[in-house]
Coordinates of C-alpha atoms in Angstrom, one line a residue:
M98 CA 0.0 0.0 0.0
A99 CA 1.6 3.2 -1.1
D100 CA 0.8 6.6 0.5
A101 CA -0.5 9.1 -1.9
R102 CA 1.8 11.8 -0.5
D103 CA 4.8 9.5 -1.2
I104 CA 3.6 9.2 -4.8
L105 CA 3.1 12.9 -5.2
R106 CA 6.7 13.4 -4.2
L107 CA 7.8 11.3 -7.2
D108 CA 6.7 14.1 -9.6
A109 CA 4.9 11.3 -11.6
L110 CA 4.0 13.1 -14.8
C111 CA 2.8 11.7 -18.1
E112 CA 1.3 12.8 -21.4
V113 CA -1.5 10.7 -23.0
D114 CA -1.9 10.5 -26.8
D115 CA -5.2 10.4 -28.8
Q116 CA -5.4 6.6 -28.4
G117 CA -5.1 6.8 -24.6
R118 CA -1.5 5.6 -24.6
V119 CA 1.3 7.3 -22.6
C120 CA 3.6 9.0 -25.1
R121 CA 5.8 11.1 -22.7
W122 CA 6.5 10.6 -19.1
S123 CA 8.9 11.7 -16.3
E124 CA 11.3 9.4 -14.5
G125 CA 9.1 9.6 -11.5
F126 CA 6.1 8.2 -13.5
G127 CA 8.2 5.3 -14.6
A128 CA 9.3 4.6 -11.1
L129 CA 5.6 4.8 -10.0
V130 CA 4.5 2.0 -12.3
G131 CA 7.6 -0.1 -11.5
D132 CA 9.2 0.4 -15.0
P133 CA 11.8 3.2 -14.7
S134 CA 13.2 2.4 -18.2
G135 CA 9.8 2.8 -19.8
R136 CA 9.9 -0.4 -21.7
R137 CA 6.5 -1.7 -20.4
L138 CA 4.6 1.6 -20.0
G139 CA 2.7 1.0 -23.2
E140 CA 1.5 -2.3 -22.0
L141 CA 0.6 -1.1 -18.5
L142 CA -1.2 2.1 -19.6
G143 CA -2.3 1.2 -23.1
R144 CA -6.0 1.9 -22.4
E145 CA -8.4 4.7 -22.8
P146 CA -8.9 7.2 -20.0
P147 CA -11.8 6.6 -17.7
A148 CA -15.4 7.5 -18.9
G149 CA -16.1 11.2 -18.7
E150 CA -12.5 12.1 -19.2
L151 CA -12.2 11.6 -23.0
E152 CA -12.0 15.4 -23.5
L153 CA -8.7 15.3 -21.7
Q154 CA -7.0 13.3 -24.4
G155 CA -3.7 14.8 -25.4
R156 CA -3.5 16.8 -22.2
L157 CA -1.0 16.5 -19.3
Y158 CA -1.8 14.6 -16.2
R159 CA -0.5 13.9 -12.8
V160 CA -1.0 10.3 -11.9
V161 CA -2.0 9.7 -8.4
R162 CA -2.6 6.0 -7.5
E163 CA -3.6 4.9 -4.1
R164 CA -2.5 1.3 -4.6
L165 CA 0.3 -0.3 -6.7
E166 CA 0.1 -3.9 -7.7
G167 CA 3.7 -4.2 -9.0
P168 CA 5.2 -3.9 -12.5
A169 CA 2.7 -6.3 -14.1
G170 CA -0.3 -4.1 -13.5
V171 CA -1.7 -0.9 -12.1
G172 CA -4.3 -0.6 -9.5
G173 CA -7.3 1.7 -9.4
G174 CA -7.0 5.4 -9.3
E175 CA -7.9 8.6 -11.0
L176 CA -6.4 11.0 -13.6
F177 CA -6.4 14.6 -12.6
R178 CA -6.1 17.6 -14.9
L179 CA -2.7 19.2 -14.9
E180 CA -1.4 22.6 -16.3
P181 CA 0.2 21.8 -19.7
A182 CA 3.5 23.5 -18.8
R183 CA 4.1 21.3 -15.7
L184 CA 5.4 18.2 -17.5
G185 CA 7.6 20.3 -19.8
H186 CA 9.2 21.9 -16.8
Q187 CA 9.7 18.6 -15.1
L188 CA 11.2 17.0 -18.3
E189 CA 13.5 20.0 -18.6
R190 CA 14.8 19.6 -15.1
E191 CA 15.3 15.9 -15.7
H192 CA 17.1 16.6 -19.0
A193 CA 19.4 19.2 -17.2
A194 CA 20.0 16.7 -14.4
R195 CA 20.9 14.0 -16.9
A196 CA 23.2 16.4 -18.8
E197 CA 24.9 17.4 -15.6
A198 CA 25.4 13.8 -14.6
E199 CA 26.8 13.0 -18.1
E200 CA 29.1 16.0 -18.0
A201 CA 30.3 14.9 -14.5
Q202 CA 31.0 11.4 -15.9
R203 CA 32.8 12.9 -18.9
R204 CA 35.0 15.0 -16.6
L205 CA 35.8 12.0 -14.4
S206 CA 36.6 9.9 -17.5
F207 CA 38.8 12.7 -18.8
L208 CA 40.6 13.0 -15.5
Y209 CA 41.2 9.3 -15.3
E210 CA 42.4 9.0 -18.9
T211 CA 44.7 12.1 -18.5
A212 CA 46.2 10.8 -15.2
T213 CA 46.7 7.3 -16.6
S214 CA 48.5 8.7 -19.7
L215 CA 50.7 11.0 -17.5
F216 CA 51.8 8.2 -15.3
K217 CA 52.9 6.0 -18.2
D218 CA 56.7 6.3 -18.4
A219 CA 56.8 9.4 -16.2
R220 CA 60.6 9.4 -16.0
E221 CA 61.4 13.0 -17.0
S222 CA 59.7 16.1 -15.7
R223 CA 60.0 18.0 -19.0
Q224 CA 58.6 15.1 -21.0
T225 CA 55.8 14.7 -18.5
L226 CA 54.8 18.3 -18.7
T227 CA 55.0 18.3 -22.5
K228 CA 52.6 15.3 -22.6
L229 CA 50.2 17.1 -20.2
A230 CA 50.1 20.1 -22.6
Q231 CA 49.2 17.8 -25.5
L232 CA 46.4 16.1 -23.5
L233 CA 44.6 19.3 -22.6
V234 CA 44.0 20.7 -26.1
P235 CA 41.3 21.1 -27.4
N236 CA 39.4 19.6 -24.5
L237 CA 40.1 22.5 -22.1
A238 CA 41.9 25.1 -24.2
D239 CA 43.0 26.4 -27.5
W240 CA 46.5 27.0 -26.2
C241 CA 48.2 25.2 -23.4
M242 CA 51.6 26.2 -22.0
L243 CA 53.7 24.6 -19.2
D244 CA 56.5 26.2 -17.3
L245 CA 59.1 24.4 -15.2
V246 CA 60.2 26.2 -12.0
E247 CA 63.8 25.5 -10.9
G248 CA 64.9 27.7 -8.0
H249 CA 64.7 31.3 -9.2
K250 CA 64.4 30.4 -12.8
V251 CA 61.2 29.7 -14.9
E252 CA 61.4 28.1 -18.3
R253 CA 58.6 27.4 -20.7
V254 CA 59.2 23.8 -21.6
A255 CA 56.0 23.1 -23.6
A256 CA 53.5 25.1 -25.7
T257 CA 50.9 23.6 -27.9
H258 CA 47.8 24.5 -29.9
W259 CA 45.0 22.2 -31.2
N260 CA 45.9 23.1 -34.8
P261 CA 49.1 21.4 -35.9
D262 CA 49.7 24.2 -38.4
L263 CA 50.7 26.4 -35.4
D264 CA 53.4 24.0 -34.1
E265 CA 56.1 26.3 -35.4
K266 CA 54.6 29.3 -33.6
A267 CA 54.2 27.2 -30.4
A268 CA 57.8 26.2 -30.5
E269 CA 58.8 29.9 -30.5
L270 CA 57.1 30.3 -27.2
T271 CA 59.4 28.0 -25.3
G272 CA 62.5 29.1 -23.4
P273 CA 63.4 31.1 -20.3
L274 CA 60.9 33.7 -19.0
S275 CA 61.3 37.0 -17.2
L276 CA 58.7 37.4 -14.5
D277 CA 57.0 40.4 -13.0
R278 CA 59.3 41.5 -10.2
S279 CA 56.4 43.0 -8.2
G280 CA 54.7 39.6 -8.1
K281 CA 51.4 41.0 -9.0
L282 CA 50.9 39.8 -12.5
G283 CA 50.7 36.5 -14.4
L284 CA 53.1 33.7 -13.5
A285 CA 54.8 35.7 -10.8
R286 CA 51.5 36.2 -9.0
V287 CA 50.7 32.5 -9.0
L288 CA 54.3 31.7 -7.9
R289 CA 53.9 34.1 -5.0
T290 CA 50.4 33.1 -3.8
G291 CA 50.3 29.4 -4.8
K292 CA 46.7 30.0 -6.0
T293 CA 45.0 29.9 -9.4
H294 CA 44.7 33.1 -11.4
L295 CA 41.6 33.3 -13.6
E296 CA 40.7 35.9 -16.3
A297 CA 37.3 34.7 -17.6
D298 CA 36.6 37.7 -19.8
W299 CA 39.9 39.4 -20.7
F300 CA 40.3 42.5 -22.9
P301 CA 43.8 44.0 -22.4
A302 CA 43.9 47.7 -23.0
P303 CA 45.8 48.7 -26.1
G304 CA 49.4 49.8 -25.3
E305 CA 49.1 48.7 -21.7
E306 CA 52.4 47.9 -20.1
T307 CA 52.7 44.3 -18.9
V308 CA 55.1 41.5 -18.3
E309 CA 56.4 39.0 -20.8
D310 CA 54.2 36.0 -20.0
V311 CA 51.0 38.1 -20.0
A312 CA 52.1 39.9 -23.2
V313 CA 52.4 36.4 -24.8
L314 CA 48.8 35.7 -24.0
A315 CA 47.7 39.0 -25.5
G316 CA 49.8 38.2 -28.7
L317 CA 47.9 34.9 -29.0
G318 CA 44.5 36.7 -28.9
A319 CA 43.5 35.1 -25.6
R320 CA 40.0 36.1 -24.5
A321 CA 40.0 34.0 -21.4
W322 CA 42.9 32.3 -19.5
M323 CA 43.9 30.7 -16.3
I324 CA 47.2 29.9 -14.6
V325 CA 47.2 27.0 -12.2
P326 CA 50.2 26.0 -9.9
I327 CA 51.4 22.4 -10.0
Q328 CA 52.8 21.8 -6.5
A329 CA 55.0 19.0 -5.3
R330 CA 57.6 18.6 -2.6
G331 CA 56.0 21.5 -0.7
R332 CA 56.6 24.1 -3.5
V333 CA 55.4 25.1 -6.9
V334 CA 57.4 22.9 -9.4
A335 CA 55.5 23.9 -12.6
L336 CA 52.9 26.4 -13.8
L337 CA 50.0 25.4 -16.2
T338 CA 48.5 28.1 -18.4
L339 CA 45.3 27.5 -20.4
A340 CA 44.0 30.0 -22.9
L341 CA 40.9 30.3 -25.1
S342 CA 41.4 32.4 -28.3
E343 CA 39.3 31.0 -31.2
S344 CA 36.7 29.2 -29.1
T345 CA 33.5 31.0 -28.2
R346 CA 33.2 29.4 -24.7
T347 CA 34.7 30.8 -21.5
Y348 CA 36.0 29.4 -18.2
S349 CA 33.6 28.7 -15.4
A350 CA 34.2 27.9 -11.7
E351 CA 33.6 24.3 -12.6
D352 CA 36.4 24.4 -15.2
V353 CA 38.7 25.8 -12.6
R354 CA 37.9 23.0 -10.2
L355 CA 38.5 20.5 -12.9
V356 CA 41.9 21.9 -13.9
E357 CA 43.0 22.2 -10.3
D358 CA 42.0 18.6 -9.7
L359 CA 44.0 17.7 -12.9
A360 CA 47.0 19.8 -11.6
A361 CA 47.0 17.8 -8.4
R362 CA 47.1 14.5 -10.3
A363 CA 49.7 15.9 -12.6
A364 CA 51.8 16.9 -9.6
L365 CA 52.0 13.3 -8.6
A366 CA 53.3 12.4 -12.0
V367 CA 55.8 15.2 -12.0
E368 CA 57.0 14.2 -8.5
N369 CA 57.5 10.7 -9.7
A370 CA 59.5 12.0 -12.7
L371 CA 61.6 14.2 -10.3
L372 CA 62.3 11.2 -8.1
F373 CA 63.4 9.2 -11.0
E374 CA 65.6 12.1 -12.2
D375 CA 67.1 12.3 -8.6
V376 CA 68.0 8.6 -8.8
R377 CA 69.6 9.0 -12.2
R378 CA 71.4 12.1 -11.1
A379 CA 72.7 10.3 -8.0
I380 CA 74.0 7.4 -10.0
R381 CA 75.6 9.8 -12.5
V382 CA 77.3 11.8 -9.6
R383 CA 78.5 8.5 -8.1
D384 CA 80.0 7.3 -11.4
D385 CA 81.5 10.7 -12.2
T386 CA 83.0 11.1 -8.7
I387 CA 84.5 7.6 -8.9
S388 CA 86.0 8.6 -12.2
I389 CA 87.5 11.8 -10.9
V390 CA 88.9 10.2 -7.7
S391 CA 90.4 7.2 -9.7
H392 CA 91.8 9.3 -12.5
D393 CA 92.3 13.0 -11.6
L394 CA 93.3 12.4 -8.0
R395 CA 95.6 9.5 -8.8
N396 CA 97.7 11.6 -11.1
P397 CA 98.8 14.1 -8.4
M398 CA 99.2 11.3 -5.9
N399 CA 101.6 9.5 -8.2
A400 CA 103.5 12.7 -8.8
F401 CA 103.7 13.2 -5.0
V402 CA 105.1 9.7 -4.5
L403 CA 107.8 10.3 -7.1
Q404 CA 108.7 13.6 -5.6
I405 CA 109.1 12.0 -2.2
Q406 CA 111.4 9.3 -3.6
R407 CA 113.5 12.0 -5.3
L408 CA 113.6 14.0 -2.0
E409 CA 114.9 11.0 -0.2
R410 CA 117.8 10.7 -2.7
L411 CA 118.6 14.4 -2.4
V412 CA 118.6 14.4 1.4
T413 CA 121.5 11.8 1.4
R414 CA 123.8 14.1 -0.7
H415 CA 124.1 17.1 1.7
S416 CA 125.4 19.5 -1.0
A417 CA 124.4 23.1 -1.7
K418 CA 123.0 22.1 -5.1
S419 CA 120.9 19.4 -3.6
E420 CA 119.6 21.9 -0.9
A421 CA 118.4 24.2 -3.7
Q422 CA 116.8 21.3 -5.5
T423 CA 115.2 20.1 -2.3
R424 CA 113.6 23.5 -1.7
E425 CA 112.3 23.5 -5.3
L426 CA 111.0 20.0 -4.9
L427 CA 109.3 20.9 -1.6
T428 CA 107.5 23.8 -3.4
K429 CA 106.3 21.4 -6.1
M430 CA 105.1 19.0 -3.4
R431 CA 103.2 21.8 -1.7
N432 CA 101.6 22.8 -4.9
T433 CA 100.6 19.2 -5.6
V434 CA 99.0 18.9 -2.2
G435 CA 97.2 22.2 -2.8
S436 CA 95.8 20.8 -6.1
M437 CA 94.5 17.7 -4.3
E438 CA 93.0 19.8 -1.5
R439 CA 91.2 22.0 -4.0
L440 CA 89.8 19.0 -5.8
I441 CA 88.5 17.5 -2.5
N442 CA 87.0 20.9 -1.5
N443 CA 85.3 21.2 -4.9
L444 CA 83.8 17.8 -4.5
L445 CA 82.5 18.7 -1.1
D446 CA 81.0 22.0 -2.3
M447 CA 79.4 20.1 -5.2
A448 CA 77.8 17.7 -2.8
R449 CA 76.6 20.5 -0.6
I450 CA 75.1 22.4 -3.6
E451 CA 73.4 19.2 -5.0
G452 CA 72.0 18.4 -1.6
G453 CA 70.9 21.9 -0.7
R454 CA 73.2 21.9 2.4
L455 CA 75.3 24.9 1.4
R456 CA 75.5 27.3 4.3
L457 CA 76.4 31.0 3.9
D458 CA 77.6 33.5 6.6
R459 CA 76.1 36.6 5.0
R460 CA 77.0 40.1 6.1
A461 CA 77.1 43.6 4.6
H462 CA 80.4 44.1 2.7
E463 CA 81.8 46.9 0.6
P464 CA 82.2 45.4 -3.0
V465 CA 85.6 47.2 -3.5
Q466 CA 87.1 45.6 -0.4
V467 CA 86.0 42.1 -1.3
V468 CA 87.2 42.3 -4.9
T469 CA 90.6 43.9 -4.0
R470 CA 91.3 41.2 -1.4
V471 CA 90.6 38.3 -3.7
L472 CA 92.4 39.7 -6.7
E473 CA 95.7 40.5 -5.1
P474 CA 97.1 36.9 -5.4
L475 CA 95.6 36.5 -8.8
E476 CA 97.5 39.6 -10.1
L477 CA 100.7 37.6 -9.5
L478 CA 99.4 34.8 -11.7
A479 CA 98.4 37.2 -14.4
G480 CA 101.8 38.9 -14.2
Q481 CA 103.5 35.5 -14.9
K482 CA 101.7 35.5 -18.3
R483 CA 102.3 39.2 -18.9
Q484 CA 98.6 39.8 -18.7
R485 CA 96.9 43.0 -17.6
L486 CA 94.4 42.6 -14.8
E487 CA 92.3 45.7 -14.5
I488 CA 89.8 46.6 -11.7
D489 CA 87.1 49.2 -12.5
L490 CA 84.6 49.6 -9.6
P491 CA 82.7 52.8 -8.9
P492 CA 83.5 54.3 -5.5
H493 CA 79.8 54.6 -4.4
L494 CA 78.5 51.1 -4.9
P495 CA 75.9 49.9 -2.3
K496 CA 77.0 47.4 0.2
I497 CA 76.3 43.8 -0.8
W498 CA 74.7 41.0 1.3
T499 CA 77.2 38.2 0.9
D500 CA 79.4 35.6 2.4
S501 CA 82.7 37.2 1.5
D502 CA 84.7 33.9 1.5
R503 CA 82.2 32.3 -0.9
L504 CA 82.2 35.4 -3.1
A505 CA 86.0 35.3 -3.2
Q506 CA 85.6 31.7 -4.4
V507 CA 83.4 32.9 -7.3
F508 CA 85.9 35.5 -8.3
A509 CA 88.8 33.1 -8.0
N510 CA 87.1 30.7 -10.4
L511 CA 86.1 33.3 -13.0
V512 CA 89.3 35.3 -13.0
G513 CA 91.4 32.1 -12.7
N514 CA 89.7 30.7 -15.8
A515 CA 90.2 34.0 -17.6
I516 CA 94.0 33.9 -16.8
K517 CA 94.2 30.2 -17.8
F518 CA 92.5 30.6 -21.2
T519 CA 93.7 34.1 -22.2
P520 CA 97.0 34.0 -24.1
E521 CA 100.1 35.8 -22.9
G522 CA 99.9 39.6 -23.2
G523 CA 96.1 39.5 -23.1
S524 CA 93.9 41.6 -20.8
I525 CA 91.3 40.8 -18.1
S526 CA 89.0 43.3 -16.4
V527 CA 86.7 43.2 -13.4
R528 CA 83.9 45.7 -13.3
A529 CA 80.7 46.3 -11.3
D530 CA 77.7 48.6 -11.5
P531 CA 74.3 48.9 -9.7
A532 CA 71.4 46.9 -11.1
V533 CA 67.8 46.1 -10.3
E534 CA 68.9 42.8 -8.8
G535 CA 71.6 44.3 -6.6
V536 CA 75.2 44.8 -7.8
R537 CA 76.2 43.3 -11.2
F538 CA 79.8 42.1 -11.6
V539 CA 81.5 41.4 -14.9
V540 CA 84.7 39.5 -15.6
E541 CA 85.8 40.1 -19.1
D542 CA 88.8 38.8 -21.1
N543 CA 90.0 39.0 -24.7
G544 CA 90.9 35.3 -25.0
P545 CA 89.7 32.8 -27.6
G546 CA 86.0 33.0 -26.6
I547 CA 83.5 30.2 -26.3
S548 CA 81.8 28.5 -29.3
P549 CA 77.9 28.7 -29.4
E550 CA 77.5 24.9 -29.0
I551 CA 79.4 25.0 -25.7
L552 CA 77.6 27.9 -24.1
P553 CA 74.5 26.1 -23.0
H554 CA 76.6 23.6 -21.1
I555 CA 79.2 25.9 -19.6
F556 CA 77.8 25.7 -16.1
D557 CA 77.0 22.0 -16.1
R558 CA 78.8 19.7 -13.6
Y559 CA 81.8 17.8 -15.0
W560 CA 81.1 19.0 -18.5
Q561 CA 84.0 19.8 -20.9
P562 CA 84.1 19.9 -24.7
K563 CA 85.2 16.5 -26.0
E564 CA 87.4 18.0 -28.7
S565 CA 89.5 20.0 -26.2
A566 CA 92.4 18.9 -24.1
R567 CA 91.4 18.4 -20.4
R568 CA 92.3 21.4 -18.4
G569 CA 90.4 20.9 -15.1
F570 CA 87.8 18.8 -13.4
G571 CA 84.7 20.5 -14.8
L572 CA 83.5 21.7 -11.4
G573 CA 84.5 25.3 -11.2
L574 CA 81.7 27.0 -13.1
F575 CA 79.1 24.6 -11.7
I576 CA 80.2 25.7 -8.2
V577 CA 80.1 29.4 -9.4
R578 CA 76.5 29.0 -10.4
G579 CA 75.6 27.2 -7.2
L580 CA 77.2 29.9 -5.0
V581 CA 75.7 32.8 -6.9
E582 CA 72.2 31.3 -6.8
A583 CA 72.6 30.5 -3.1
H584 CA 73.0 34.2 -2.6
G585 CA 69.8 34.8 -4.5
G586 CA 71.6 36.1 -7.6
R587 CA 72.1 34.8 -11.1
V588 CA 75.0 34.1 -13.4
W589 CA 75.3 34.1 -17.2
V590 CA 77.9 34.4 -20.0
E591 CA 78.2 36.2 -23.3
S592 CA 81.0 35.2 -25.7
T593 CA 82.1 35.7 -29.3
P594 CA 84.6 33.2 -30.7
G595 CA 87.9 34.9 -31.3
K596 CA 87.0 38.0 -29.3
G597 CA 86.7 36.9 -25.7
S598 CA 84.1 36.2 -23.1
R599 CA 82.1 38.1 -20.5
F600 CA 80.8 36.4 -17.3
F601 CA 78.1 38.3 -15.4
F602 CA 76.7 37.6 -12.0
T603 CA 74.6 39.6 -9.5
V604 CA 74.7 39.8 -5.7
P605 CA 71.8 41.3 -3.7
V606 CA 72.5 44.5 -1.8
A607 CA 72.5 44.5 2.0
P608 CA 69.0 45.0 3.6
A609 CA 69.6 48.6 4.8
E610 CA 71.1 49.5 1.5
Q611 CA 68.1 48.0 -0.3
E612 CA 65.7 50.3 1.6
L613 CA 67.8 53.3 0.6
T614 CA 68.0 52.3 -3.1
Q615 CA 64.2 51.7 -3.2
S616 CA 63.3 55.0 -1.5
P617 CA 62.1 57.9 -3.8

């Protein structure tokens, strides 16, 4: 026995045709007669309306039945007149509900398929991000761009459009990016806040000044865009940019939720790739370290042993000549030990930089004092090759916030390399000037320069050109980069083969000096 109030709550609505058969019905009506799918409705209700109600044929009815006899038959009851719009509204609600359920299912399927594809062979972070960009167009965007965040650097590693004809244009969008230093716009804003930035209806003003990444969106004709952070290891490791340009749709709150969910799943794939890269890097470091210790450290040790044997023979002679030779030999032995000690210290610094364990004792220092102190012994080395070592530092540079010993290490590497590779009679200069990032230092020489194919690898660990004779351990410039970036600065190089090289690096100013330089 079913209560009529329970039946009313079903919204059991139907439409009867001229033959008295149900031709349209709501889901509640199907549930009422025990046939939600509607396959047997014709059988159950294929009869004429009760006597006296024939004039209602083709009208809409609410079916209220006081007794249900199961799916095989329908008990007694009455048909009541219903306003014609009622069934239409109910069917519209049901259609909207079905469409919403189908859309939710489609989104879940898209999430599942995308996540599954990302986790397949997720061994490289760049490859994983490139794959993500390809999966998101055209389903969620006309343009998709992904940026890898490494320390203070942001590089666009993937850009794609649904139209393959634009692949060449997409390729032009990749590379290092300069971010908004105020942290208020575009990628810089998302990096600072860790939250999604949505522009659902975007019309940039003509001639409006903006930052590089936002200017790129304007150049692509984006009408709507969003930037979503991909976070792993407690930080933002990548930035996902989706943009609509040709499409007439826009982004809704539901779209943002979907993309944020997708970014969370992508973060797991990126973290897996980063872990795999860490393992590969650790294996490579182990193998390279073993190679250096077995080869480069063995050579000075063998020389040291030979020098000791020679010293033993000289000691037994007790002549003035042998005394001079002994002093010379002791100097060579001291230099050999110094070379071995430098190699060991470089290996330790490399391990600290790789492991994020490099400690700095930062204080306010006058740039002139730091540079003068470190270059004094290097002037002697330059003099041995009849090279000019010039220092050109303005007298009123702001104080820098630095570990002076580590900064001396940076100069020793850069100036030492310039002395090593610049021919006799050449010139080397050290300059500095104020910059937005602090104080910018330049070490310039007129040596042979660096070929373009070598420049991208110049700061890589252990890397040296294969065609050149080995002249070091390949750690110096890697350590330079690690020390500069640990200070919050950056380092780069410009070079023209045959004309020399210029190495630039920046060091932040001391906090009190920073307030002075920023005041109006």
